[in-house]
């Protein structure tokens, strides 16, 4: 849980401007206290402003108008659903067959008489970018063009053309370019070219006068550029699916007409569909009242439920059979299921008012047996005076193999590491321990350390095992240092094992053995080769051991339980 | 009076201190040998500083034979006991054969038994010799009593013998290797009044100052006459390194204890997971940014694996695409099996709890998991690409939001964090969703520690569960950083031995 998206969108709210949208004066302090009630996080609080993070399921909170609307609700300044409406005025967008294989869907709308100024424009553009990243999935799924309506001649056409078929001046550029030139030559083009990869046709939106308005999902034309004086807007929202296109359009359009002004519809006419967009009507969902009460664990009255919903700018009416019909405004694109309404009621009611109670579910607690065994092994080693260390499971090929004098073999690599330090799941623990000794060279000797952790390798898929690694270093460290620890550990566990001579490039020849117990290979023990020590820049001898704790655990179970309950999972 | 020599001086000091002691003891105490002490005592005696009394004593100890018999008993006793067992009478030859005594012990024993009047012997008409008890062996003989006394005391002086015991000694001495008598000679030295005065006059010798209390000093008793050099009590000590857990592990173990004590069962799972379980089963759409290569580690080889739970594939696919039977709209896109079969390093331990939901089904259950998870992030002071998480679930028909808050509150309370705050949050797989923050006094601020919620029906229904499932999880490093005052998360994995050895232990105090 708690998977934080690395790029959670952020909005900065100036208390003064926010007050203007609320219609009452609020302080940064009040915003900081109450805004989290609606489910947005505070990233930073400054003297005059506050930086908030909103969740990707609520793009309507990505702009000051949407935030004000929700804030008025949650503070009970103004509650209930705001109706939206778009009227037709003969705007047409003709979709041609050619876009079907490239980017088949488009939704469109017009907004007129927007009280535009510089700040408003910046806020709108910022929401547009957030929608591109979030619902638009980096423009792959949806991209938005916002244009100056006044220069456009209707009907507008959405078609796909060859890479050199048209030329136009892209936004903020001088001189005309073809789609191919844009993809190769402009920063925006290169950034989004992958979306159109594999197609030899390029979508463009062009007006009746032959002016190119945009080249979705890459860039708009300079011709319809917005300025702080642009009061009338035309929107094209192209997409790989119609539903998401309409969601995006609704969020954007309602946020904009919240500034003032009016929405107008566009008739989208395609060979494969025809639709008047936007659809700004409220959606309905029926929810069982009992389900709300049970899931919340609160016996709320009908009034309390309705009040809570209205605080979230929803509305509803109780109907037969213990149900409530809930009305959802067009900008709420997150409601998929009746449980989403339960959350709205909880938020509207206020999480802070809900009193926690411990679950009634009765069960006897129990630790995992295997982990308890691992803990016991740790305890023995700590009793022997060894210090536990913890390293990451991700490691480098260099450390795991090259520095240890080994040829890589059955290791498990990841595809796309951000750094080569973390390219492989570790195959064994001893290299990590040598690295610890290297970083602790200035610390007092003797140094005796151990680690219990997971290693992985390929054998009929990926195998994972818990291993124990130990390392001992001091001026006269040698094989017997490791052997003493091994013997003590085995004695405590009541297991017999012995070392059988082997050759291993990481260890000194003649001072390295395979640990064999009950006829099974349990690990390796020996003195680290000076060649390896040099590679880790170590100047004291090191005795080390690595054991497969899964095998040791199985033997232990066989010994203590006579084989009953041995799990080999 | 001529001056005392060194040995005389040493001896006098010791004798004056102990008042009275034999030469052997004086030798021990002075560190001189016995001859040196005798010579010194002679000199002191001539000056009237000490008196010397020579005591000679005879002492009796058990002989080899008696020790050997000690565990069984005297031969005469064995014979009587054997007779009693076979009815009090037997033919002599048969008795001898039957008893496991040597020839000489048997004869000696029989002789003694006759002497004690414990048995009588007669020849019958058939010329066979018979032996029979007299019934008088009930009382222990004087020999037996003395041997018993010797066994208890080891050494007995002849001076201390009672009347009967003297007779017993005589008798035993007639029997080879039963008892041994030796003469010991004790030379007792005693200080006189003059001697005490003289000891005072010569005063305390410049005593030897020692650093180490050696075994030799203790054994010889010389410690009495040496002075111990004082130490600087705050001088640096020789370091002893305690074998300790890593601080992060210490917290992990504590968290395990907490959940077990709250009635949760511990579960686990592998690091390498199917995208299907890590994402799809959790209703995370396949184009969700978290599934991007930029955020998730995908395995290079093997790249993919078959989904063993074949019967789940269709419900999960349908739920993503159109909501299936869950009552949801779904994400409306084409779900790809290929994408779900990819292998990833698990990005959260929620993968283990969601699988547990599937395996447990609609059974009341509380389970938790602690394990390392992976995110393909740039490593900074705030984030590592691998870290530990704890996740937990409660499956119950009656489970609700209040109970979810209850579990989290109780968990934090046991970690010593009492101020807890719940805010709305968002995860693709829970609804309602809650984030839990705690107020950290020493930082003076709220820190978000756990994400939680009730699993969406889109998650549980394809797994065959309609009951509410409470779920939560969070990173453990952040809790460890608060506890151990660590500001850079990478420090937890730096394994600086100096830090690991010296960081003070922190316990949760609920």
Short mmCIF file of C-alpha atoms in Angstrom, two decimals, chain B residues 218-390:
data_model
loop_
_atom_site.label_atom_id
_atom_site.label_comp_id
_atom_site.label_asym_id
_atom_site.label_seq_id
_atom_site.Cartn_x
_atom_site.Cartn_y
_atom_site.Cartn_z
CA UNK B 218 44.57 -15.67 45.47
CA UNK B 219 45.73 -19.28 45.84
CA UNK B 220 48.70 -18.45 48.04
CA UNK B 221 46.78 -15.96 50.16
CA UNK B 222 49.49 -13.43 49.44
CA UNK B 223 46.75 -11.01 48.46
CA UNK B 224 46.56 -10.17 52.15
CA UNK B 225 50.00 -8.58 52.08
CA UNK B 226 49.93 -6.70 48.86
CA UNK B 227 48.42 -3.40 47.97
CA UNK B 228 46.36 -2.94 44.82
CA UNK B 229 47.25 0.03 42.69
CA UNK B 230 44.25 2.32 42.36
CA UNK B 231 42.79 2.74 38.89
CA UNK B 232 41.46 5.76 37.11
CA UNK B 233 37.83 4.74 37.24
CA UNK B 234 37.02 6.72 34.15
CA UNK B 235 39.90 5.65 32.00
CA UNK B 236 38.78 4.39 28.57
CA UNK B 237 37.69 0.78 28.72
CA UNK B 238 38.59 -1.96 26.33
CA UNK B 239 35.71 -2.09 23.87
CA UNK B 240 33.36 -5.05 23.92
CA UNK B 241 31.07 -5.21 20.93
CA UNK B 242 27.61 -6.46 21.67
CA UNK B 243 26.14 -8.67 19.01
CA UNK B 244 23.16 -6.53 18.03
CA UNK B 245 20.31 -6.53 15.61
CA UNK B 246 20.34 -3.96 12.88
CA UNK B 247 18.06 -1.10 14.08
CA UNK B 248 15.74 -1.60 11.13
CA UNK B 249 15.43 -5.31 11.91
CA UNK B 250 14.78 -4.47 15.54
CA UNK B 251 11.77 -2.43 14.46
CA UNK B 252 10.63 -5.13 12.03
CA UNK B 253 10.72 -7.73 14.79
CA UNK B 254 8.75 -5.40 17.03
CA UNK B 255 6.12 -4.83 14.37
CA UNK B 256 5.76 -8.59 13.94
CA UNK B 257 5.25 -8.94 17.70
CA UNK B 258 2.64 -6.20 17.68
CA UNK B 259 0.51 -7.76 14.95
CA UNK B 260 0.79 -11.25 16.40
CA UNK B 261 -0.26 -9.91 19.77
CA UNK B 262 -3.25 -8.28 18.07
CA UNK B 263 -4.32 -11.69 16.77
CA UNK B 264 -2.89 -11.52 13.26
CA UNK B 265 -1.35 -14.45 11.41
CA UNK B 266 1.93 -13.82 9.64
CA UNK B 267 2.12 -14.60 5.92
CA UNK B 268 4.77 -14.10 3.24
CA UNK B 269 5.51 -14.32 -0.44
CA UNK B 270 8.23 -14.11 -3.08
CA UNK B 271 10.07 -11.02 -4.29
CA UNK B 272 9.57 -11.90 -7.93
CA UNK B 273 5.88 -11.72 -8.71
CA UNK B 274 3.53 -11.89 -11.62
CA UNK B 275 2.30 -8.48 -12.69
CA UNK B 276 -1.07 -10.19 -12.49
CA UNK B 277 -0.92 -10.45 -8.72
CA UNK B 278 1.10 -7.32 -8.11
CA UNK B 279 -1.16 -5.08 -10.22
CA UNK B 280 -4.06 -6.68 -12.10
CA UNK B 281 -5.57 -8.48 -9.13
CA UNK B 282 -5.43 -5.11 -7.35
CA UNK B 283 -7.44 -3.48 -10.14
CA UNK B 284 -4.54 -1.33 -11.26
CA UNK B 285 -5.17 -0.66 -14.94
CA UNK B 286 -2.43 -1.83 -17.28
CA UNK B 287 -1.63 1.67 -18.44
CA UNK B 288 -1.38 2.97 -14.87
CA UNK B 289 1.80 5.04 -14.53
CA UNK B 290 2.97 2.93 -11.56
CA UNK B 291 3.28 -0.06 -13.92
CA UNK B 292 5.62 1.84 -16.16
CA UNK B 293 9.19 0.59 -16.55
CA UNK B 294 10.16 3.93 -15.07
CA UNK B 295 8.56 2.95 -11.78
CA UNK B 296 8.60 -0.83 -11.63
CA UNK B 297 11.46 -3.29 -12.01
CA UNK B 298 10.69 -5.92 -14.64
CA UNK B 299 12.69 -9.16 -14.74
CA UNK B 300 14.96 -9.61 -17.76
CA UNK B 301 15.07 -13.40 -17.80
CA UNK B 302 12.70 -15.10 -17.39
CA UNK B 303 10.61 -12.25 -18.64
CA UNK B 304 7.23 -13.81 -18.00
CA UNK B 305 5.55 -16.74 -16.40
CA UNK B 306 2.22 -18.47 -16.73
CA UNK B 307 -0.49 -17.46 -14.27
CA UNK B 308 -1.13 -20.59 -12.21
CA UNK B 309 -4.56 -19.44 -11.06
CA UNK B 310 -6.21 -19.93 -14.47
CA UNK B 311 -9.74 -19.52 -13.16
CA UNK B 312 -8.99 -15.98 -12.03
CA UNK B 313 -7.85 -14.68 -15.38
CA UNK B 314 -11.27 -14.18 -16.89
CA UNK B 315 -12.95 -12.47 -13.92
CA UNK B 316 -9.99 -10.13 -13.53
CA UNK B 317 -9.90 -9.35 -17.24
CA UNK B 318 -13.60 -8.63 -17.34
CA UNK B 319 -13.49 -6.52 -14.21
CA UNK B 320 -10.80 -4.33 -15.77
CA UNK B 321 -12.59 -4.09 -19.06
CA UNK B 322 -16.23 -3.55 -18.11
CA UNK B 323 -16.61 -4.27 -14.41
CA UNK B 324 -17.77 -7.90 -14.81
CA UNK B 325 -20.31 -8.78 -12.07
CA UNK B 326 -18.87 -6.33 -9.59
CA UNK B 327 -21.30 -3.49 -10.33
CA UNK B 328 -18.42 -1.34 -11.52
CA UNK B 329 -17.90 0.41 -14.83
CA UNK B 330 -14.36 -1.01 -15.10
CA UNK B 331 -11.55 0.93 -16.76
CA UNK B 332 -12.87 0.40 -20.31
CA UNK B 333 -9.78 -0.72 -22.17
CA UNK B 334 -8.57 -4.01 -23.67
CA UNK B 335 -6.86 -6.03 -20.98
CA UNK B 336 -3.78 -7.91 -22.12
CA UNK B 337 -2.82 -11.33 -20.74
CA UNK B 338 0.73 -10.81 -21.94
CA UNK B 339 1.06 -7.74 -19.76
CA UNK B 340 -0.25 -9.67 -16.74
CA UNK B 341 2.19 -12.54 -17.26
CA UNK B 342 5.23 -10.31 -16.95
CA UNK B 343 7.44 -10.84 -13.94
CA UNK B 344 8.17 -7.88 -11.69
CA UNK B 345 9.91 -7.28 -8.39
CA UNK B 346 6.97 -6.81 -6.07
CA UNK B 347 6.23 -3.13 -5.60
CA UNK B 348 4.25 -3.60 -2.41
CA UNK B 349 3.50 -6.37 0.06
CA UNK B 350 -0.19 -5.81 -0.73
CA UNK B 351 0.48 -8.48 -3.35
CA UNK B 352 0.80 -10.98 -0.49
CA UNK B 353 -2.31 -9.86 1.36
CA UNK B 354 -4.46 -9.84 -1.76
CA UNK B 355 -3.34 -13.39 -2.54
CA UNK B 356 -4.22 -14.27 1.03
CA UNK B 357 -7.74 -12.96 0.42
CA UNK B 358 -7.99 -15.38 -2.50
CA UNK B 359 -6.60 -18.31 -0.52
CA UNK B 360 -8.65 -17.65 2.63
CA UNK B 361 -11.93 -16.86 0.91
CA UNK B 362 -14.91 -15.75 2.96
CA UNK B 363 -13.49 -16.76 6.35
CA UNK B 364 -13.00 -14.35 9.23
CA UNK B 365 -9.27 -13.72 9.10
CA UNK B 366 -6.60 -11.26 10.16
CA UNK B 367 -3.21 -11.56 8.51
CA UNK B 368 -0.09 -9.46 7.99
CA UNK B 369 3.16 -9.59 6.09
CA UNK B 370 6.50 -7.83 6.43
CA UNK B 371 8.87 -7.87 3.48
CA UNK B 372 11.09 -5.93 1.14
CA UNK B 373 9.57 -4.30 -1.94
CA UNK B 374 11.06 -2.53 -4.93
CA UNK B 375 10.48 0.68 -6.88
CA UNK B 376 12.60 1.73 -9.79
CA UNK B 377 13.38 5.10 -8.26
CA UNK B 378 16.47 7.19 -8.19
CA UNK B 379 18.11 6.65 -4.81
CA UNK B 380 18.03 9.87 -2.80
CA UNK B 381 17.96 10.90 0.85
CA UNK B 382 14.21 10.39 0.73
CA UNK B 383 13.84 7.20 -1.30
CA UNK B 384 15.62 3.92 -1.85
CA UNK B 385 14.70 1.58 -4.66
CA UNK B 386 14.19 -1.22 -2.15
CA UNK B 387 12.56 -0.93 1.25
CA UNK B 388 10.51 -2.79 3.78
CA UNK B 389 6.76 -2.68 4.06
CA UNK B 390 4.19 -4.03 6.40
#
